[in-house]
Amino acid sequence: MFNILVLNCGSSSLKFQVIDMDGRKVLAKGLCERIGIDGSLTYENVRDGLAKVKTDLPLPDHKEAIKMTMNSLTDPAKGVLKSLDELSAVGHRIVHGGEKFTKSVMINDEVIAAIQEVSELAPLHNPANLAGIEACKAQIPNIPMVAVFDTAFHQTMPPRAYMYGIPLKYYNEMRIRRYGFHGTSHSYVSKAVAEHLGKKPEDLKTIVCHLGNGASISAVEYGKCIDTSMGFTTMAGLVMGTRCGDLDPGVMNYIMGKEHFDINRSSDILNKESGVLGLSGGLSSDFRDLWDARLSGNHDAEVALDVFIYNVAKYIGAYTAAMNGVDVICFTAGIGENDTRTRFAIMKYLGYLGITCDETANQVRGEITEISTKDSKVKVFVFPTNEELAIANETYDLVK
Ligand code: ADP
């Protein structure tokens, strides 16, 4: 038995899963929400197929949330552990590892200090991640813990991909550069698709399209990330559910001059009110709603979807050029795994690569499936991501 607790702490939330590494089975999963506000815990015993239960309870901080999570996991009626001794390790999702962390590491005081140091680069995320680590230290003090960074996989990018065209001093003094995010997912999918094809990652040029509410694309050449669409922040790259994606920096200067608002407001507009939500006039950030609206003749929904689809197609073109070719393209995350119509529309742009969509195969949702026709020159896959399992795998490899 080797049970790993995977933790993903946000500023007011905490997602968890317990994975039994013998067979890679999820035993339990859940979510603490509204930490520091009021609090609720949703818990599901997956192992015994028990129904999901949501309980309102006070969660003043992450420490209390971890304590309540542990109580659920060891509860005599609904728990999956007899005691916390049945946990072998904890894997923490850490959003930003700066330039310091190029792979997952065992957590010790030095690592905690280093995560703290780069917190400035992810002020909303890293402090929450650290709160999760501290809370675990208090509740289960001697358990081995591993930090798995969203940015680490992208650290292999060369300077030509990560440097911005601004004065060098901003890189030298503030470490302003492209970092990229969703690295755990890009790494997992690029490795797993190679394995699925009976190849090594070193044999393939792969483009991973992680298309969820947050979306990013990466170019993985022979197992190493050489470019990715997100940047210094998670706002860059593709137009997303509510984030703007790539934008002429002059646009915000102009709007701020006209409407006289501050940096916080501009950050809200670009993070929460833009993307396909903004483009559709506030209709929805969910692609199901947008397709429904488009089919009933809504012009703004049509343009929003077209902008997203065109964006993805352009990035695929750019990354094919960057790698001087591509062998495999993977669609993953909420839209990538489920949205037949968006995938089909993207693939219509890829004829020049010798890609044709197999429309029957493309009806699939959430299963590993080759959706290009057999005679296509580049293979296109729906390939579900599994960030929790990826974190558990990284943790297992280090702790074992
Ligand atoms: P994140 O983890 O970034 O919050 P997800 O990867 O869970 O996002 O993706 C959520 C998005 O996936 C939804 O907002 C929706 O746009 C899209 N989505 C989910 N299911 C479907 C579906 N059946 N058809 C089309 N889009 C879907």
Coordinates of C-alpha atoms and ligand atoms in Angstrom, one line a residue:
M1 CA 0.0 0.0 0.0
F2 CA 1.3 3.4 -1.0
N3 CA -1.3 6.1 -0.6
I4 CA -0.6 9.7 -1.7
L5 CA -2.6 12.7 -0.7
V6 CA -2.6 15.2 -3.6
L7 CA -3.3 18.8 -2.6
N8 CA -4.1 21.8 -4.7
C9 CA -4.5 24.9 -2.5
G10 CA -6.0 28.1 -3.8
S11 CA -6.5 31.3 -1.9
S12 CA -9.9 30.3 -0.6
S13 CA -10.1 26.7 -1.7
L14 CA -8.4 23.3 -1.3
K15 CA -8.8 20.4 -3.7
F16 CA -7.7 17.0 -2.6
Q17 CA -7.4 13.4 -3.8
V18 CA -6.1 10.3 -2.2
I19 CA -4.5 7.9 -4.8
D20 CA -3.5 4.4 -4.1
M21 CA -0.3 4.0 -6.2
D22 CA -0.8 0.2 -6.4
G23 CA -3.1 0.3 -9.4
R24 CA -3.2 4.1 -9.5
K25 CA -6.7 4.2 -8.1
V26 CA -8.5 7.2 -6.6
L27 CA -9.8 6.3 -3.1
A28 CA -11.3 9.6 -2.2
K29 CA -11.6 13.1 -3.4
G30 CA -13.0 16.4 -2.4
L31 CA -12.9 20.2 -2.1
C32 CA -12.9 22.7 0.7
E33 CA -14.4 26.0 -0.4
R34 CA -14.8 29.5 1.0
I35 CA -11.8 29.2 3.4
G36 CA -11.5 32.3 5.4
I37 CA -15.0 33.4 4.5
D38 CA -17.4 30.8 6.0
G39 CA -16.6 27.3 4.7
S40 CA -17.8 24.1 3.2
L41 CA -16.4 20.7 2.5
T42 CA -17.4 18.3 -0.3
Y43 CA -16.2 14.8 0.2
E44 CA -16.6 11.6 -1.9
N45 CA -15.5 8.1 -1.0
V46 CA -14.7 6.9 -4.5
R47 CA -13.4 3.5 -3.4
D48 CA -16.7 2.3 -2.0
G49 CA -18.8 4.3 -4.5
L50 CA -20.5 6.4 -1.8
A51 CA -22.5 9.5 -2.7
K52 CA -20.7 12.9 -2.6
V53 CA -21.6 14.8 0.6
K54 CA -21.3 18.6 1.0
T55 CA -21.2 20.0 4.5
D56 CA -21.1 23.6 5.6
L57 CA -18.6 24.1 8.4
P58 CA -16.4 26.9 9.6
L59 CA -13.0 27.0 7.8
P60 CA -11.2 30.1 9.1
D61 CA -7.9 29.0 7.5
H62 CA -6.1 26.3 5.5
K63 CA -5.0 24.6 8.7
E64 CA -8.6 24.0 9.7
A65 CA -9.4 22.9 6.1
I66 CA -6.6 20.3 6.2
K67 CA -7.8 19.1 9.6
M68 CA -11.4 18.7 8.4
T69 CA -10.1 16.9 5.3
M70 CA -8.1 14.5 7.4
N71 CA -11.2 13.9 9.6
S72 CA -13.2 13.0 6.6
L73 CA -10.5 10.7 5.2
T74 CA -10.4 8.8 8.6
D75 CA -14.1 8.9 9.4
P76 CA -15.3 5.5 10.5
A77 CA -18.4 5.6 8.3
K78 CA -17.2 7.4 5.1
G79 CA -13.4 7.4 5.4
V80 CA -10.9 5.5 3.2
L81 CA -8.1 5.3 5.8
K82 CA -8.0 3.6 9.2
S83 CA -5.6 6.2 10.4
L84 CA -3.4 8.9 8.9
D85 CA -0.5 6.4 9.1
E86 CA -1.9 4.9 6.0
L87 CA -0.8 8.0 4.0
S88 CA 2.7 7.5 2.7
A89 CA 3.3 11.0 1.1
V90 CA 1.8 14.3 0.2
G91 CA 2.1 15.9 -3.3
H92 CA 1.5 19.7 -3.4
R93 CA 0.7 21.6 -6.5
I94 CA 2.8 24.7 -6.5
V95 CA 1.9 27.3 -9.1
H96 CA 5.2 29.2 -9.5
G97 CA 8.7 27.8 -9.2
G98 CA 10.4 30.8 -10.9
E99 CA 13.7 29.9 -12.6
K100 CA 14.8 28.0 -9.5
F101 CA 12.8 24.8 -9.9
T102 CA 13.2 22.8 -13.1
K103 CA 11.6 19.7 -11.7
S104 CA 9.6 18.4 -8.7
V105 CA 11.5 18.3 -5.4
M106 CA 11.2 17.0 -1.8
I107 CA 10.0 19.7 0.5
N108 CA 12.3 20.9 3.2
D109 CA 12.9 24.3 4.9
E110 CA 15.2 25.5 2.1
V111 CA 12.5 24.6 -0.5
I112 CA 9.9 26.4 1.5
A113 CA 12.1 29.5 1.6
A114 CA 12.7 29.4 -2.1
I115 CA 8.9 29.1 -2.9
Q116 CA 8.4 32.1 -0.6
E117 CA 11.1 34.0 -2.6
V118 CA 9.3 33.6 -5.9
S119 CA 5.8 34.3 -4.3
E120 CA 6.1 37.8 -5.7
L121 CA 5.7 36.4 -9.2
A122 CA 2.4 34.6 -8.2
P123 CA 1.0 36.6 -5.3
L124 CA -2.4 35.0 -5.5
H125 CA -1.2 31.4 -5.7
N126 CA 2.1 30.7 -4.0
P127 CA 1.1 32.0 -0.5
A128 CA -2.0 29.7 -0.6
N129 CA 0.2 26.8 -1.7
L130 CA 2.6 27.5 1.2
A131 CA -0.4 27.7 3.6
G132 CA -1.2 24.1 2.5
I133 CA 2.3 23.0 3.2
E134 CA 2.4 24.6 6.6
A135 CA -1.0 23.1 7.5
C136 CA 0.2 19.6 6.5
K137 CA 3.3 20.1 8.6
A138 CA 1.1 20.9 11.6
Q139 CA -1.3 17.9 11.1
I140 CA 1.0 15.2 9.8
P141 CA 4.5 16.4 10.7
N142 CA 6.7 13.5 9.6
I143 CA 5.2 12.7 6.3
P144 CA 7.4 13.1 3.2
M145 CA 6.1 16.0 1.0
V146 CA 6.8 16.9 -2.6
A147 CA 6.4 20.2 -4.5
V148 CA 5.2 19.8 -8.1
F149 CA 5.5 23.1 -10.0
D150 CA 3.2 24.3 -12.8
T151 CA 6.2 26.2 -14.3
A152 CA 8.9 23.5 -14.0
F153 CA 8.2 21.6 -17.3
H154 CA 8.6 24.9 -19.3
Q155 CA 12.0 25.7 -17.8
T156 CA 13.7 23.9 -20.8
M157 CA 12.6 26.8 -23.1
P158 CA 15.5 28.5 -24.8
P159 CA 16.0 32.3 -24.3
R160 CA 14.6 33.0 -27.8
A161 CA 11.2 31.7 -26.5
Y162 CA 11.2 33.1 -23.0
M163 CA 12.7 36.6 -23.4
Y164 CA 10.4 39.6 -24.1
G165 CA 11.3 42.5 -26.2
I166 CA 11.6 45.0 -23.4
P167 CA 14.7 46.5 -21.7
L168 CA 17.0 43.8 -20.4
K169 CA 17.1 45.3 -16.9
Y170 CA 13.5 44.0 -16.3
Y171 CA 14.8 40.5 -16.8
N172 CA 18.0 41.1 -14.8
E173 CA 16.3 42.9 -11.9
M174 CA 12.8 41.5 -11.8
R175 CA 13.0 38.2 -13.7
I176 CA 10.4 39.3 -16.1
R177 CA 10.2 36.6 -18.8
R178 CA 7.8 33.9 -20.1
Y179 CA 7.4 31.1 -17.6
G180 CA 4.3 29.2 -18.8
F181 CA 1.8 27.3 -16.7
H182 CA -0.2 24.1 -16.8
G183 CA 3.2 22.4 -17.0
T184 CA 2.1 19.3 -15.1
S185 CA -0.6 18.7 -17.7
H186 CA 1.6 19.4 -20.7
S187 CA 4.2 17.1 -19.3
Y188 CA 1.8 14.3 -18.5
V189 CA 0.0 14.4 -21.8
S190 CA 3.2 14.6 -23.9
K191 CA 4.7 11.6 -22.1
A192 CA 1.5 9.6 -22.0
V193 CA 0.7 10.0 -25.7
A194 CA 4.2 8.8 -26.6
E195 CA 3.7 5.8 -24.4
H196 CA 0.3 5.2 -26.0
L197 CA 2.0 5.1 -29.4
G198 CA 4.7 2.7 -28.2
K199 CA 7.4 5.5 -28.6
K200 CA 9.6 7.5 -26.3
P201 CA 9.0 11.2 -25.8
E202 CA 12.4 11.7 -27.3
D203 CA 11.1 10.3 -30.6
L204 CA 8.3 12.8 -31.1
K205 CA 7.5 16.5 -31.9
T206 CA 4.3 17.0 -30.0
I207 CA 1.9 20.0 -29.6
V208 CA -0.3 19.8 -26.5
C209 CA -3.5 22.0 -26.6
H210 CA -4.7 22.3 -23.0
L211 CA -8.0 23.9 -23.7
G212 CA -10.0 24.5 -20.5
N213 CA -11.4 27.6 -18.9
G214 CA -7.7 28.5 -18.6
A215 CA -6.0 27.4 -21.8
S216 CA -2.5 27.1 -23.1
I217 CA -0.6 25.3 -25.9
S218 CA 3.0 24.0 -25.8
A219 CA 5.5 22.8 -28.2
V220 CA 7.3 19.7 -26.9
E221 CA 10.3 18.7 -29.0
Y222 CA 11.8 15.3 -28.3
G223 CA 10.4 15.4 -24.8
K224 CA 11.4 18.9 -23.9
C225 CA 9.2 22.0 -23.9
I226 CA 10.6 24.6 -26.3
D227 CA 7.7 27.1 -26.2
T228 CA 4.4 27.7 -24.5
S229 CA 1.6 30.2 -25.0
M230 CA 1.2 31.5 -21.4
G231 CA 3.8 33.9 -20.3
F232 CA 4.8 35.9 -17.2
T233 CA 1.3 35.5 -16.1
T234 CA -1.6 33.2 -16.9
M235 CA -3.3 35.9 -19.0
A236 CA -1.1 35.5 -22.1
G237 CA -1.5 33.4 -25.2
L238 CA -4.9 32.1 -26.2
V239 CA -8.2 34.0 -25.7
M240 CA -9.7 31.9 -22.8
G241 CA -12.9 31.6 -20.9
T242 CA -12.6 35.0 -19.2
R243 CA -8.9 35.9 -19.8
C244 CA -7.8 38.1 -22.7
G245 CA -4.9 36.2 -24.1
D246 CA -2.3 38.0 -26.2
L247 CA -3.1 41.7 -26.4
D248 CA -1.4 44.8 -27.7
P249 CA -0.2 46.5 -24.5
G250 CA -1.3 49.8 -26.0
V251 CA -4.9 48.8 -25.7
M252 CA -5.0 48.9 -21.9
N253 CA -3.0 52.2 -21.8
Y254 CA -5.7 53.7 -24.1
I255 CA -8.7 52.3 -22.1
M256 CA -7.2 53.4 -18.8
G257 CA -6.6 56.9 -20.1
K258 CA -10.3 57.1 -21.3
E259 CA -12.0 55.5 -18.3
H260 CA -9.5 56.6 -15.5
F261 CA -9.4 53.4 -13.5
D262 CA -6.5 51.8 -11.7
I263 CA -4.4 48.6 -12.0
N264 CA -6.7 46.5 -10.0
R265 CA -9.7 47.3 -12.2
S266 CA -7.6 46.7 -15.3
S267 CA -6.5 43.3 -13.9
D268 CA -10.2 42.4 -13.3
I269 CA -11.2 43.3 -16.8
L270 CA -8.3 41.3 -18.4
N271 CA -8.7 38.3 -16.1
K272 CA -12.4 38.0 -15.3
E273 CA -14.4 39.9 -17.9
S274 CA -12.5 39.2 -21.2
G275 CA -11.9 36.1 -23.3
V276 CA -15.0 34.5 -24.9
L277 CA -17.1 35.9 -22.0
G278 CA -16.1 39.4 -23.0
L279 CA -16.3 38.8 -26.7
S280 CA -19.8 37.4 -26.4
G281 CA -21.0 40.5 -24.7
G282 CA -21.1 38.8 -21.3
L283 CA -23.2 35.9 -22.5
S284 CA -21.0 33.0 -21.1
S285 CA -17.5 31.7 -20.7
D286 CA -18.8 28.1 -21.2
F287 CA -18.4 26.7 -24.7
R288 CA -21.6 24.7 -24.4
D289 CA -23.6 27.9 -24.0
L290 CA -21.7 29.7 -26.8
W291 CA -22.3 26.9 -29.3
D292 CA -26.0 26.8 -28.4
A293 CA -26.2 30.6 -28.8
R294 CA -24.3 30.4 -32.1
L295 CA -26.7 27.8 -33.4
S296 CA -29.6 30.0 -32.6
G297 CA -28.1 32.8 -34.6
N298 CA -26.2 34.8 -32.0
H299 CA -23.6 36.7 -33.9
D300 CA -21.4 37.7 -30.9
A301 CA -21.2 34.0 -29.8
E302 CA -20.2 33.1 -33.3
V303 CA -17.4 35.6 -33.4
A304 CA -16.2 34.6 -29.9
L305 CA -15.9 31.0 -30.9
D306 CA -14.3 31.9 -34.2
V307 CA -11.6 34.0 -32.4
F308 CA -10.8 31.1 -30.1
I309 CA -10.6 28.6 -32.9
Y310 CA -8.5 30.8 -35.1
N311 CA -6.2 31.5 -32.1
V312 CA -5.6 27.8 -31.5
A313 CA -5.0 27.2 -35.2
K314 CA -2.4 30.0 -35.4
Y315 CA -0.5 28.7 -32.3
I316 CA -0.4 25.2 -33.8
G317 CA 1.0 26.8 -37.0
A318 CA 3.6 28.7 -35.0
Y319 CA 4.7 25.7 -33.0
T320 CA 4.9 23.5 -36.1
A321 CA 7.3 26.2 -37.5
A322 CA 9.2 26.4 -34.2
M323 CA 9.9 22.6 -34.3
N324 CA 10.2 22.4 -38.1
G325 CA 7.4 19.8 -38.1
V326 CA 5.0 18.0 -35.8
D327 CA 4.2 14.3 -35.3
V328 CA 1.3 14.5 -32.8
I329 CA -1.2 17.1 -31.7
C330 CA -3.2 16.4 -28.5
F331 CA -6.4 18.1 -27.3
T332 CA -6.9 18.0 -23.6
A333 CA -8.8 19.6 -20.6
G334 CA -12.5 20.6 -20.5
I335 CA -12.9 21.9 -24.1
G336 CA -10.2 19.7 -25.6
E337 CA -11.6 16.5 -24.2
N338 CA -15.3 17.3 -24.7
D339 CA -16.0 19.8 -27.4
T340 CA -16.5 18.0 -30.7
R341 CA -17.5 21.1 -32.6
T342 CA -14.5 23.2 -31.5
R343 CA -12.0 20.4 -32.3
F344 CA -13.5 19.9 -35.7
A345 CA -13.4 23.6 -36.5
I346 CA -9.7 23.8 -35.4
M347 CA -8.8 20.8 -37.5
K348 CA -10.4 22.4 -40.6
Y349 CA -7.4 24.8 -40.5
L350 CA -4.9 22.0 -40.5
G351 CA -5.3 20.6 -44.0
Y352 CA -1.9 22.0 -45.0
L353 CA -0.3 19.6 -42.4
G354 CA -2.0 16.6 -44.2
I355 CA -4.6 16.4 -41.3
T356 CA -8.2 15.3 -41.9
C357 CA -10.7 14.9 -39.0
D358 CA -12.2 11.5 -38.6
E359 CA -15.7 12.8 -37.8
T360 CA -17.0 9.6 -36.3
A361 CA -14.0 9.2 -34.0
N362 CA -14.2 12.9 -33.1
Q363 CA -17.6 12.3 -31.5
V364 CA -15.7 11.0 -28.5
R365 CA -15.7 12.7 -25.1
G366 CA -13.0 12.2 -22.4
E367 CA -11.3 9.1 -23.8
I368 CA -8.0 8.5 -25.4
T369 CA -8.9 8.5 -29.1
E370 CA -7.2 9.2 -32.4
I371 CA -9.4 11.7 -34.2
S372 CA -7.4 12.2 -37.4
T373 CA -8.1 9.8 -40.3
K374 CA -5.6 6.9 -40.7
D375 CA -4.1 8.5 -43.8
S376 CA -3.4 11.8 -42.0
K377 CA 0.3 12.8 -42.0
V378 CA 0.1 14.0 -38.4
K379 CA -1.8 12.1 -35.7
V380 CA -4.4 14.1 -33.7
F381 CA -5.6 12.8 -30.4
V382 CA -8.1 13.5 -27.7
F383 CA -6.0 12.7 -24.7
P384 CA -7.5 13.4 -21.2
T385 CA -5.2 15.0 -18.8
N386 CA -5.0 14.0 -15.2
E387 CA -3.1 16.6 -13.2
E388 CA -3.7 14.9 -9.8
L389 CA -2.3 11.6 -11.1
A390 CA 0.6 13.4 -12.6
I391 CA 1.4 15.0 -9.2
A392 CA 1.0 11.6 -7.5
N393 CA 3.4 10.0 -10.0
E394 CA 6.0 12.7 -9.5
T395 CA 5.6 12.4 -5.7
Y396 CA 5.9 8.6 -5.9
D397 CA 9.0 8.7 -8.0
L398 CA 10.8 11.0 -5.5
V399 CA 9.6 9.4 -2.3
K400 CA 10.1 5.8 -3.4
Ligands
ADP1 P1 -10.4 24.7 -15.7 O1 -9.7 23.5 -15.1 O2 -9.4 25.6 -16.4 O3 -11.3 25.5 -14.8 P2 -11.7 22.8 -17.4 O4 -10.5 22.1 -18.0 O5 -12.5 22.0 -16.4 O6 -11.3 24.2 -16.9 O7 -12.7 23.2 -18.6 C1 -13.9 23.8 -18.3 C2 -14.5 24.3 -19.6 O8 -14.7 23.1 -20.5 C3 -16.0 24.8 -19.5 O9 -16.0 26.1 -19.2 C4 -16.5 24.6 -20.9 O10 -16.2 25.7 -21.7 C5 -15.7 23.4 -21.4 N1 -16.6 22.2 -21.5 C6 -16.8 21.2 -20.6 N2 -17.6 20.2 -21.1 C7 -17.9 20.6 -22.3 C8 -18.7 20.0 -23.4 N3 -19.4 18.9 -23.2 N4 -18.8 20.7 -24.5 C9 -18.1 21.8 -24.7 N5 -17.3 22.4 -23.8 C10 -17.2 21.8 -22.6

